[in-house]
């Protein structure tokens, strides 16, 4: 009550109230220099760590940077307190499939707003929510991943979003005092250029061997490592074997046996693959193409084998190019361009797997899944599956094999890398004996495959079905009855002894094209033979024969008509020949002398 009871009921605030109570401009002395270090960076170099270690106060360092610092200064770079190497403990950060740091229990991705803690005894990093709900509240003092016991004092806070004043980079001891170890590093870098390079594995070995005799030999062989050298050596071995076979064939020909040589031999095909050209372009005989395909795959070719050169409807443009530019040699004839296209087979493939428990006859859907069947057939031709065991068998589900290592993690395709799925609504995992590709996710097919004991519709459109068992279901039943251990591994070895290839559709398109080409040439020849007759070669003969009918006065009229018709025929033949010559002139420019 009183006179000034409403003195505060004003529609504005004063400058003092705005500056002190209601926000507004503050003095620069009161402002916090907020530059907080991210949780994934080393507190010494301010760069992302690779081998993180931690102290009891929650400071994270990279072990390659903190060890030289402790040896030189003997204190914590953040707090300035004495620090020894024994007080450091390693951290284990977990990543998801996308490469982001996350909590291994809740799968929560770590951000700058996540409360992150670590267990000192194991070094595993979690979000605080998981430790709070599963350990602190339940009083279950066992680590969530390893079940090792720990205490509440072993929980180290790495990042706390509620404590904004923690881990401010300007407050670090080594920043305030400008403590560095760069001088020594610069000296070492000046003396050894590879000092500051993270050399490990192949790079370290390569730098060590640089400038030696072995490096010179490697460069002469084309480089690429031991695997590439072995592949080239295998391809060259196939070339030498083919050359020796050709020499033997030539000797047999000299003895009196005649043999038609193909336009291109296996040597051309294998040499083309070694020197980077497509072996499919070399038209060898069908018996030699298997060796050419093997040489091509071993030489590292990634292109599909069933690629063919097809005549395009466009010309090469050489004639027009030489006509408009003086820098090109004159070309007076247009030729069609040949392009490389992938021709898929139109037939099924058939192979027989000879196993320790019997034979399995498999039909391959080469017309629907050409790339997958090409991979399987080529691996069979190379003997890749010979001696390979089925490493996984689950009764009433499937049996899996095709891994030479026998672990379920090995095996690769003929291209040396995973290839894409070929999913089709016509091919489903329904029925016993379905053959499908095993993978570890979309488009990760290699050499492993599995055969179904029973329908598995939950695998539809996740795995590529490329075949089915059409013979030997009793063998499949015997394989299903083999006992297995706790890891679904058969206690009795089920191995593929060898593979017999009955029908390979990837070799037949060339033969079909040759047959069609031969039929086309024969048809054209027959048509030309039909044209050669009395009408074209001697038109008077035909008319005379037709005119020599009847008697009396009419025979003189017919003879006169025949002479008139023969003259007309000669004129028409001349016109036809002129027309043909004009067609030839239209396709070929000759030397332009008639212009």
Coordinates of C-alpha atoms in Angstrom, one line a residue, residues 42 44-45 47 62-70 72-73 179-197:
X42 CA 43.9 -36.0 -29.1
X44 CA 47.9 -32.8 -27.2
X45 CA 47.8 -32.4 -31.0
X47 CA 43.8 -34.0 -34.3
X62 CA 47.0 -40.6 -29.0
X63 CA 49.7 -43.0 -27.7
X64 CA 52.1 -42.0 -30.5
X65 CA 52.0 -38.4 -29.3
X66 CA 51.7 -38.6 -25.5
X67 CA 54.7 -41.0 -24.9
X68 CA 57.3 -38.6 -26.3
X69 CA 55.7 -35.7 -24.3
X70 CA 55.8 -37.7 -21.1
X72 CA 60.4 -35.0 -22.2
X73 CA 58.3 -33.1 -19.7
X179 CA 55.2 -26.8 -24.5
X180 CA 56.0 -28.6 -27.8
X181 CA 58.2 -31.4 -29.1
X182 CA 58.2 -30.1 -32.6
X183 CA 61.9 -29.1 -32.5
X184 CA 63.1 -32.7 -32.2
X185 CA 60.6 -33.9 -34.7
X186 CA 61.7 -31.3 -37.2
X187 CA 65.3 -32.4 -36.7
X188 CA 64.3 -36.1 -37.2
X189 CA 62.2 -35.2 -40.3
X190 CA 65.1 -33.3 -41.8
X191 CA 67.4 -36.3 -41.4
X192 CA 64.8 -39.0 -42.2
X193 CA 62.0 -38.1 -44.7
X194 CA 59.9 -41.1 -43.6
X195 CA 59.9 -40.2 -39.9
X196 CA 56.5 -38.6 -39.7
X197 CA 54.8 -41.1 -42.2

